[in-house]
Amino acid sequence: MIFRAVEDTDLIRKACRGDVEAYNLLISRWERRVYNYLLRIVANREDALDLSQDVFLKAYQNLRKLDDPARFAPWLYRIAHNEAYSLFRKRRPEGETEELQPETLEGAATLGGNAVFPVELTLAVSSALHKLTADQRETVVLKIYQGFKFEEIAEIVSAPVSTVKSRLYTALELLKAELAPVKARGVS
Amino acid sequence: MSCSPFDVRDYYFKELAENERRLTEVHVKTCAHCREELDRMRGTEIALLALPDEEIPQRIGFVSDPVFEPSAFRRGWEALWSSAARLGFASAAMLSVALLVFSLTRPAPQASAPSPAITRAALETEVSKRVNDAVSMAVAQSESRQARDTQALLAASDRRHALETQEMKVRFEEYIEVERKRQNATMLASNDAGSPTGDVR
């Protein structure tokens, strides 16, 4: 059970009145999740960190436009989605559809210096994720890693729920096929 | 092709409504194919979760600097325009103030400025008065004309009566004269018959 003396909605209201400390507390609750979401989309730690800072700056500047503080999470991820896709457009030459090349995320296999998952599986997952299209990968990240509902994902990526489900289930079929040899070797 | 009444993948992600979830749950208990599908979903998810979250390399934080902080007026202004409810309330408040100012500064209604109802009543009275005057004048003129005609008729009658009286008087005098002459003649004749020698004197 996570006990929060102050709810996010209270922090948002205080931040709207110019309370920077309240906003910093709000950031501390969300920065890791937003960073990892962006990291799995752009596959580059430096870009993910820069984008995360931009996301929280833009969120602060537009916080007063958020009508319902209870909808903070989809709203924040919507900003992150826009920032990530803005980066894609900047980096991608005109007319080229190939996506960004992911950096090697070997470090993902360790957490605090201790091995958490077998390196082989972690690398296989990272590689499989980056064989998906950007839209499919983002949907998988939002559903599997961030735990959003279909309706929230649809709001974040500005697409119908049916499209979101189609992207997710197609991506999962592809991932299942990609990861089957690794799992067959007994690494799971 | 799923044999489940609802998509078992939606069931796996807990995206079904309560009644749909119960129906699918009953189906899955008796359907080996759907259970295998669910197991594959679970296996794929577990594999994906092998990729753990990373710690953010650098904590994000902002410092409060009045130079970069929007002013209270700007914050209020932006808050007003960013909320339909606040904007609506502000509009209603402005309308109320405008009505109040108008009611306080409106000049008093002038006494000479009649209301539409009063103007109509006065107009009807004036028209009625003029009609009555015109009728009275017409009646007076008619009576005067009749009086003049009557006077003229009376005068003509009087003149005719005077002429007739004069004529009758003349005729009576002529008759009297004729009668007197006839009586004289008769008397002379009778005198002549009473005295055979002639002179009676």
Short mmCIF file of C-alpha atoms in Angstrom, two decimals:
data_model
loop_
_atom_site.label_atom_id
_atom_site.label_comp_id
_atom_site.label_asym_id
_atom_site.label_seq_id
_atom_site.Cartn_x
_atom_site.Cartn_y
_atom_site.Cartn_z
CA MET A 1 0.00 0.00 0.00
CA ILE A 2 1.33 3.39 -0.99
CA PHE A 3 0.39 6.13 1.42
CA ARG A 4 0.43 9.60 0.02
CA ALA A 5 -0.13 12.35 2.52
CA VAL A 6 -0.78 14.76 -0.32
CA GLU A 7 -2.62 13.70 -3.47
CA ASP A 8 -1.42 14.66 -6.92
CA THR A 9 -4.54 16.79 -7.39
CA ASP A 10 -3.59 18.89 -4.34
CA LEU A 11 -0.07 19.33 -5.67
CA ILE A 12 -1.44 20.36 -9.06
CA ARG A 13 -3.68 22.99 -7.46
CA LYS A 14 -0.78 24.36 -5.44
CA ALA A 15 1.47 24.37 -8.50
CA CYS A 16 -1.22 26.29 -10.41
CA ARG A 17 -0.95 28.98 -7.73
CA GLY A 18 2.80 29.20 -8.34
CA ASP A 19 4.02 26.78 -5.66
CA VAL A 20 7.21 25.46 -7.30
CA GLU A 21 8.00 23.12 -4.42
CA ALA A 22 4.64 21.41 -4.84
CA TYR A 23 5.41 20.98 -8.52
CA ASN A 24 8.86 19.55 -7.74
CA LEU A 25 7.18 16.99 -5.49
CA LEU A 26 4.81 16.14 -8.31
CA ILE A 27 7.78 15.71 -10.67
CA SER A 28 9.48 13.38 -8.23
CA ARG A 29 6.43 11.11 -8.40
CA TRP A 30 6.30 10.97 -12.19
CA GLU A 31 9.79 11.58 -13.59
CA ARG A 32 10.92 7.94 -13.53
CA ARG A 33 7.84 6.69 -15.31
CA VAL A 34 7.95 9.45 -17.93
CA TYR A 35 11.68 8.95 -18.46
CA ASN A 36 11.26 5.20 -19.02
CA TYR A 37 8.32 5.74 -21.36
CA LEU A 38 10.42 8.12 -23.45
CA LEU A 39 13.48 5.89 -23.21
CA ARG A 40 11.55 2.95 -24.68
CA ILE A 41 10.24 5.11 -27.48
CA VAL A 42 13.36 7.05 -28.49
CA ALA A 43 15.85 4.37 -27.30
CA ASN A 44 18.41 6.94 -26.24
CA ARG A 45 19.08 7.91 -22.62
CA GLU A 46 20.28 11.42 -23.33
CA ASP A 47 17.31 12.16 -25.56
CA ALA A 48 14.97 10.61 -23.03
CA LEU A 49 16.34 12.81 -20.26
CA ASP A 50 16.22 15.98 -22.35
CA LEU A 51 12.70 15.20 -23.45
CA SER A 52 11.66 14.47 -19.86
CA GLN A 53 12.87 17.90 -18.78
CA ASP A 54 11.03 19.51 -21.68
CA VAL A 55 7.89 17.58 -20.82
CA PHE A 56 7.83 18.76 -17.21
CA LEU A 57 8.63 22.33 -18.23
CA LYS A 58 5.79 22.38 -20.76
CA ALA A 59 3.49 20.74 -18.26
CA TYR A 60 4.26 23.47 -15.72
CA GLN A 61 3.69 26.20 -18.27
CA ASN A 62 0.33 24.70 -19.27
CA LEU A 63 -0.80 23.30 -15.95
CA ARG A 64 -3.55 25.87 -15.63
CA LYS A 65 -5.11 24.59 -18.86
CA LEU A 66 -5.67 21.20 -17.24
CA ASP A 67 -9.39 21.30 -16.45
CA ASP A 68 -9.53 18.03 -14.51
CA PRO A 69 -6.52 17.36 -12.25
CA ALA A 70 -7.65 13.71 -12.01
CA ARG A 71 -6.71 13.38 -15.69
CA PHE A 72 -3.14 14.52 -15.05
CA ALA A 73 -1.44 11.25 -16.11
CA PRO A 74 -2.94 10.96 -19.64
CA TRP A 75 -2.45 14.70 -20.07
CA LEU A 76 1.24 14.48 -19.05
CA TYR A 77 1.86 11.49 -21.33
CA ARG A 78 0.14 13.31 -24.15
CA ILE A 79 2.76 16.04 -23.81
CA ALA A 80 5.52 13.40 -23.68
CA HIS A 81 4.11 11.71 -26.79
CA ASN A 82 4.10 15.03 -28.66
CA GLU A 83 7.65 15.80 -27.59
CA ALA A 84 8.90 12.36 -28.69
CA TYR A 85 7.22 12.55 -32.07
CA SER A 86 8.49 16.10 -32.52
CA LEU A 87 11.99 14.71 -32.04
CA PHE A 88 11.28 11.95 -34.55
CA ARG A 89 10.26 14.53 -37.13
CA LYS A 90 13.37 16.66 -36.47
CA ARG A 91 15.76 13.72 -36.73
CA ARG A 92 14.08 12.03 -39.65
CA PRO A 93 15.06 13.34 -43.10
CA GLU A 94 12.22 14.46 -45.34
CA GLY A 95 10.32 11.51 -46.79
CA GLU A 96 12.32 8.89 -44.93
CA THR A 97 10.25 6.46 -42.92
CA GLU A 98 13.01 4.53 -41.21
CA GLU A 99 12.99 5.01 -37.48
CA LEU A 100 15.73 6.03 -35.10
CA GLN A 101 18.37 3.46 -34.46
CA PRO A 102 18.26 2.41 -30.84
CA GLU A 103 21.34 2.61 -28.72
CA THR A 104 22.44 -0.57 -26.97
CA LEU A 105 20.68 -0.86 -23.65
CA GLU A 106 22.82 -3.44 -22.00
CA GLY A 107 22.58 -1.46 -18.80
CA ALA A 108 18.93 -2.35 -18.61
CA ALA A 109 19.91 -5.79 -17.47
CA THR A 110 21.18 -4.50 -14.18
CA LEU A 111 19.61 -2.45 -11.50
CA GLY A 112 21.80 -0.97 -8.80
CA GLY A 113 24.66 -3.21 -9.91
CA ASN A 114 22.65 -6.41 -9.27
CA ALA A 115 21.49 -8.62 -12.09
CA VAL A 116 17.71 -8.72 -12.13
CA PHE A 117 16.93 -10.48 -15.43
CA PRO A 118 19.11 -12.59 -17.64
CA VAL A 119 20.98 -10.37 -20.01
CA GLU A 120 20.00 -12.46 -22.99
CA LEU A 121 16.28 -12.02 -22.39
CA THR A 122 16.60 -8.34 -21.69
CA LEU A 123 18.51 -7.79 -24.90
CA ALA A 124 16.05 -9.94 -26.83
CA VAL A 125 13.13 -7.91 -25.51
CA SER A 126 14.86 -4.62 -26.27
CA SER A 127 15.68 -5.81 -29.76
CA ALA A 128 12.18 -7.18 -30.36
CA LEU A 129 10.59 -3.95 -29.23
CA HIS A 130 12.62 -2.00 -31.74
CA LYS A 131 11.52 -4.25 -34.57
CA LEU A 132 8.02 -2.90 -34.07
CA THR A 133 6.79 0.27 -35.70
CA ALA A 134 6.94 3.38 -33.51
CA ASP A 135 3.15 3.34 -33.06
CA GLN A 136 3.11 -0.34 -32.09
CA ARG A 137 6.05 0.09 -29.70
CA GLU A 138 4.48 3.08 -28.03
CA THR A 139 1.20 1.21 -27.54
CA VAL A 140 3.02 -1.74 -25.97
CA VAL A 141 4.95 0.59 -23.67
CA LEU A 142 1.82 2.43 -22.59
CA LYS A 143 -0.13 -0.77 -21.97
CA ILE A 144 2.44 -3.25 -20.65
CA TYR A 145 4.93 -0.96 -18.90
CA GLN A 146 2.76 2.03 -17.95
CA GLY A 147 -0.52 0.21 -17.36
CA PHE A 148 -2.88 2.66 -19.04
CA LYS A 149 -6.38 1.66 -20.08
CA PHE A 150 -7.22 1.56 -23.78
CA GLU A 151 -9.24 4.76 -23.56
CA GLU A 152 -6.37 6.60 -21.92
CA ILE A 153 -3.91 5.36 -24.54
CA ALA A 154 -6.31 6.50 -27.25
CA GLU A 155 -6.34 9.95 -25.65
CA ILE A 156 -2.54 10.07 -25.38
CA VAL A 157 -1.82 9.03 -28.97
CA SER A 158 -4.91 10.70 -30.47
CA ALA A 159 -6.26 7.54 -32.08
CA PRO A 160 -9.50 5.54 -31.77
CA VAL A 161 -9.63 2.77 -29.17
CA SER A 162 -10.07 0.19 -31.94
CA THR A 163 -6.81 1.36 -33.54
CA VAL A 164 -5.02 1.15 -30.21
CA LYS A 165 -6.23 -2.41 -29.65
CA SER A 166 -5.28 -3.41 -33.17
CA ARG A 167 -1.77 -1.97 -32.75
CA LEU A 168 -1.29 -3.70 -29.40
CA TYR A 169 -2.51 -7.14 -30.41
CA THR A 170 -0.52 -7.09 -33.67
CA ALA A 171 2.58 -6.01 -31.74
CA LEU A 172 2.09 -8.76 -29.16
CA GLU A 173 1.85 -11.38 -31.90
CA LEU A 174 5.10 -10.11 -33.41
CA LEU A 175 6.80 -10.00 -30.00
CA LYS A 176 5.60 -13.49 -29.19
CA ALA A 177 7.19 -14.76 -32.39
CA GLU A 178 10.41 -12.82 -31.77
CA LEU A 179 10.76 -13.94 -28.17
CA ALA A 180 9.72 -17.57 -28.69
CA PRO A 181 13.31 -18.84 -29.40
CA VAL A 182 14.63 -17.13 -26.25
CA LYS A 183 11.84 -18.53 -24.10
CA ALA A 184 12.34 -21.93 -25.72
CA ARG A 185 15.91 -21.89 -24.40
CA GLY A 186 14.41 -21.68 -20.94
CA VAL A 187 15.19 -18.04 -20.21
CA SER A 188 12.09 -16.49 -18.72
CA MET B 1 -10.61 -16.97 -34.66
CA SER B 2 -11.74 -16.71 -31.08
CA CYS B 3 -14.49 -18.98 -29.80
CA SER B 4 -15.05 -16.82 -26.74
CA PRO B 5 -18.14 -14.58 -26.56
CA PHE B 6 -15.73 -11.69 -26.02
CA ASP B 7 -12.09 -11.14 -26.93
CA VAL B 8 -9.97 -13.12 -24.46
CA ARG B 9 -7.16 -10.59 -24.97
CA ASP B 10 -9.49 -7.84 -23.69
CA TYR B 11 -10.34 -10.20 -20.84
CA TYR B 12 -6.64 -10.69 -20.12
CA PHE B 13 -6.04 -6.92 -19.93
CA LYS B 14 -9.15 -6.43 -17.74
CA GLU B 15 -10.77 -4.21 -20.37
CA LEU B 16 -14.18 -5.92 -20.37
CA ALA B 17 -17.28 -4.75 -18.56
CA GLU B 18 -18.25 -6.76 -15.48
CA ASN B 19 -20.95 -8.89 -17.16
CA GLU B 20 -18.70 -9.51 -20.18
CA ARG B 21 -15.85 -10.49 -17.89
CA ARG B 22 -18.03 -13.03 -16.05
CA LEU B 23 -19.27 -14.62 -19.29
CA THR B 24 -15.73 -14.88 -20.66
CA GLU B 25 -14.48 -16.32 -17.40
CA VAL B 26 -17.08 -19.07 -17.56
CA HIS B 27 -16.12 -19.80 -21.16
CA VAL B 28 -12.37 -19.86 -20.49
CA LYS B 29 -12.83 -22.48 -17.75
CA THR B 30 -14.23 -24.90 -20.29
CA CYS B 31 -12.22 -23.89 -23.39
CA ALA B 32 -8.68 -25.23 -23.70
CA HIS B 33 -8.02 -23.11 -26.78
CA CYS B 34 -8.77 -19.86 -24.98
CA ARG B 35 -6.75 -20.94 -21.95
CA GLU B 36 -3.77 -21.53 -24.24
CA GLU B 37 -4.29 -18.06 -25.72
CA LEU B 38 -4.30 -16.57 -22.24
CA ASP B 39 -1.14 -18.49 -21.32
CA ARG B 40 0.61 -17.16 -24.43
CA MET B 41 -0.43 -13.60 -23.53
CA ARG B 42 0.86 -14.10 -20.00
CA GLY B 43 4.15 -15.53 -21.27
CA THR B 44 4.71 -12.64 -23.66
CA GLU B 45 3.95 -10.08 -20.95
CA ILE B 46 6.30 -11.74 -18.49
CA ALA B 47 9.02 -11.73 -21.12
CA LEU B 48 8.45 -8.05 -21.86
CA LEU B 49 8.59 -7.19 -18.17
CA ALA B 50 12.09 -8.66 -18.13
CA LEU B 51 13.09 -5.24 -19.43
CA PRO B 52 13.11 -3.30 -16.17
CA ASP B 53 12.60 0.40 -15.61
CA GLU B 54 15.78 2.41 -15.37
CA GLU B 55 16.52 5.06 -12.83
CA ILE B 56 16.51 8.55 -14.25
CA PRO B 57 20.16 9.64 -14.59
CA GLN B 58 19.47 13.12 -13.28
CA ARG B 59 16.64 14.31 -11.11
CA ILE B 60 14.41 16.99 -12.60
CA GLY B 61 13.54 20.03 -10.51
CA PHE B 62 12.69 23.67 -10.89
CA VAL B 63 13.71 26.62 -8.79
CA SER B 64 11.40 29.43 -7.92
CA ASP B 65 12.64 32.58 -9.58
CA PRO B 66 10.34 35.59 -9.59
CA VAL B 67 11.94 36.76 -12.83
CA PHE B 68 10.62 33.72 -14.66
CA GLU B 69 7.40 33.44 -12.74
CA PRO B 70 4.37 34.89 -14.45
CA SER B 71 2.85 37.81 -12.59
CA ALA B 72 -0.29 37.31 -10.53
CA PHE B 73 -2.24 39.26 -13.13
CA ARG B 74 -0.87 37.09 -15.95
CA ARG B 75 -1.63 33.91 -14.01
CA GLY B 76 -5.17 35.09 -13.38
CA TRP B 77 -5.62 36.17 -16.98
CA GLU B 78 -4.37 32.84 -18.34
CA ALA B 79 -6.46 30.93 -15.82
CA LEU B 80 -9.52 32.91 -16.93
CA TRP B 81 -9.05 32.12 -20.61
CA SER B 82 -8.11 28.51 -20.01
CA SER B 83 -11.35 27.67 -18.21
CA ALA B 84 -14.76 27.90 -19.87
CA ALA B 85 -16.47 27.94 -16.48
CA ARG B 86 -14.38 30.86 -15.22
CA LEU B 87 -14.85 32.71 -18.50
CA GLY B 88 -18.60 32.20 -18.32
CA PHE B 89 -18.71 33.42 -14.74
CA ALA B 90 -16.64 36.49 -15.63
CA SER B 91 -18.95 37.26 -18.56
CA ALA B 92 -22.01 36.97 -16.35
CA ALA B 93 -20.37 39.22 -13.75
CA MET B 94 -19.52 41.84 -16.38
CA LEU B 95 -23.07 41.75 -17.71
CA SER B 96 -24.43 42.22 -14.18
CA VAL B 97 -22.13 45.18 -13.55
CA ALA B 98 -23.10 46.72 -16.89
CA LEU B 99 -26.81 46.37 -16.04
CA LEU B 100 -26.22 47.87 -12.59
CA VAL B 101 -24.28 50.84 -14.00
CA PHE B 102 -26.92 51.39 -16.66
CA SER B 103 -29.73 51.32 -14.12
CA LEU B 104 -27.89 53.79 -11.86
CA THR B 105 -26.88 56.24 -14.59
CA ARG B 106 -30.04 56.13 -16.70
CA PRO B 107 -31.75 59.59 -16.91
CA ALA B 108 -35.18 59.98 -15.26
CA PRO B 109 -38.07 59.64 -17.67
CA GLN B 110 -39.39 63.09 -18.88
CA ALA B 111 -42.93 64.15 -17.87
CA SER B 112 -43.65 65.57 -21.32
CA ALA B 113 -42.73 62.35 -22.91
CA PRO B 114 -45.97 60.45 -22.83
CA SER B 115 -46.12 56.79 -22.87
CA PRO B 116 -47.47 55.16 -26.00
CA ALA B 117 -50.77 54.39 -24.21
CA ILE B 118 -51.18 58.02 -23.15
CA THR B 119 -50.45 59.32 -26.66
CA ARG B 120 -53.03 57.01 -28.12
CA ALA B 121 -55.73 58.11 -25.65
CA ALA B 122 -55.00 61.80 -26.31
CA LEU B 123 -55.12 61.20 -30.03
CA GLU B 124 -58.47 59.50 -29.77
CA THR B 125 -59.82 62.40 -27.67
CA GLU B 126 -58.54 64.97 -30.17
CA VAL B 127 -60.07 63.11 -33.09
CA SER B 128 -63.37 62.80 -31.25
CA LYS B 129 -63.31 66.52 -30.41
CA ARG B 130 -62.64 67.49 -34.01
CA VAL B 131 -65.38 65.20 -35.31
CA ASN B 132 -67.86 66.69 -32.83
CA ASP B 133 -66.85 70.23 -33.82
CA ALA B 134 -67.23 69.42 -37.48
CA VAL B 135 -70.63 67.85 -36.91
CA SER B 136 -71.75 70.83 -34.80
CA MET B 137 -70.59 73.27 -37.46
CA ALA B 138 -72.34 71.33 -40.18
CA VAL B 139 -75.58 71.22 -38.16
CA ALA B 140 -75.34 74.95 -37.44
CA GLN B 141 -74.79 75.76 -41.09
CA SER B 142 -77.72 73.56 -42.09
CA GLU B 143 -80.01 75.17 -39.52
CA SER B 144 -78.95 78.63 -40.63
CA ARG B 145 -79.61 77.75 -44.23
CA GLN B 146 -83.03 76.37 -43.36
CA ALA B 147 -83.86 79.50 -41.33
CA ARG B 148 -82.94 81.72 -44.25
CA ASP B 149 -85.06 79.64 -46.62
CA THR B 150 -87.98 79.73 -44.21
CA GLN B 151 -87.63 83.49 -43.84
CA ALA B 152 -87.59 83.91 -47.60
CA LEU B 153 -90.65 81.69 -48.00
CA LEU B 154 -92.49 83.63 -45.33
CA ALA B 155 -91.59 86.92 -46.95
CA ALA B 156 -92.73 85.65 -50.33
CA SER B 157 -95.95 84.40 -48.79
CA ASP B 158 -96.54 87.70 -47.10
CA ARG B 159 -95.99 89.55 -50.36
CA ARG B 160 -98.28 87.22 -52.21
CA HIS B 161 -100.88 87.60 -49.47
CA ALA B 162 -100.62 91.39 -49.63
CA LEU B 163 -101.00 91.33 -53.39
CA GLU B 164 -103.97 89.02 -53.14
CA THR B 165 -105.53 91.20 -50.46
CA GLN B 166 -104.93 94.27 -52.60
CA GLU B 167 -106.37 92.52 -55.59
CA MET B 168 -109.41 91.39 -53.60
CA LYS B 169 -109.84 94.91 -52.26
CA VAL B 170 -109.73 96.34 -55.77
CA ARG B 171 -112.15 93.76 -56.99
CA PHE B 172 -114.45 94.42 -54.01
CA GLU B 173 -114.36 98.14 -54.65
CA GLU B 174 -115.06 97.51 -58.32
CA TYR B 175 -117.93 95.25 -57.32
CA ILE B 176 -119.22 97.81 -54.92
CA GLU B 177 -119.05 100.45 -57.61
CA VAL B 178 -120.77 98.21 -60.09
CA GLU B 179 -123.44 97.42 -57.54
CA ARG B 180 -123.86 101.04 -56.62
CA LYS B 181 -124.21 101.93 -60.26
CA ARG B 182 -126.64 99.13 -60.75
CA GLN B 183 -128.68 100.21 -57.76
CA ASN B 184 -128.64 103.75 -58.96
CA ALA B 185 -129.79 102.59 -62.31
CA THR B 186 -132.52 100.51 -60.73
CA MET B 187 -133.54 103.38 -58.55
CA LEU B 188 -133.68 105.70 -61.47
CA ALA B 189 -135.70 103.20 -63.38
CA SER B 190 -138.13 102.72 -60.52
CA ASN B 191 -138.43 106.41 -60.13
CA ASP B 192 -139.21 106.75 -63.72
CA ALA B 193 -141.91 104.08 -63.42
CA GLY B 194 -143.68 105.86 -60.34
CA SER B 195 -144.13 109.23 -61.97
CA PRO B 196 -146.08 109.07 -65.42
CA THR B 197 -145.61 112.76 -66.31
CA GLY B 198 -142.30 112.70 -65.78
CA ASP B 199 -140.78 114.96 -63.13
CA VAL B 200 -141.09 113.86 -59.59
CA ARG B 201 -139.36 116.82 -58.16
#
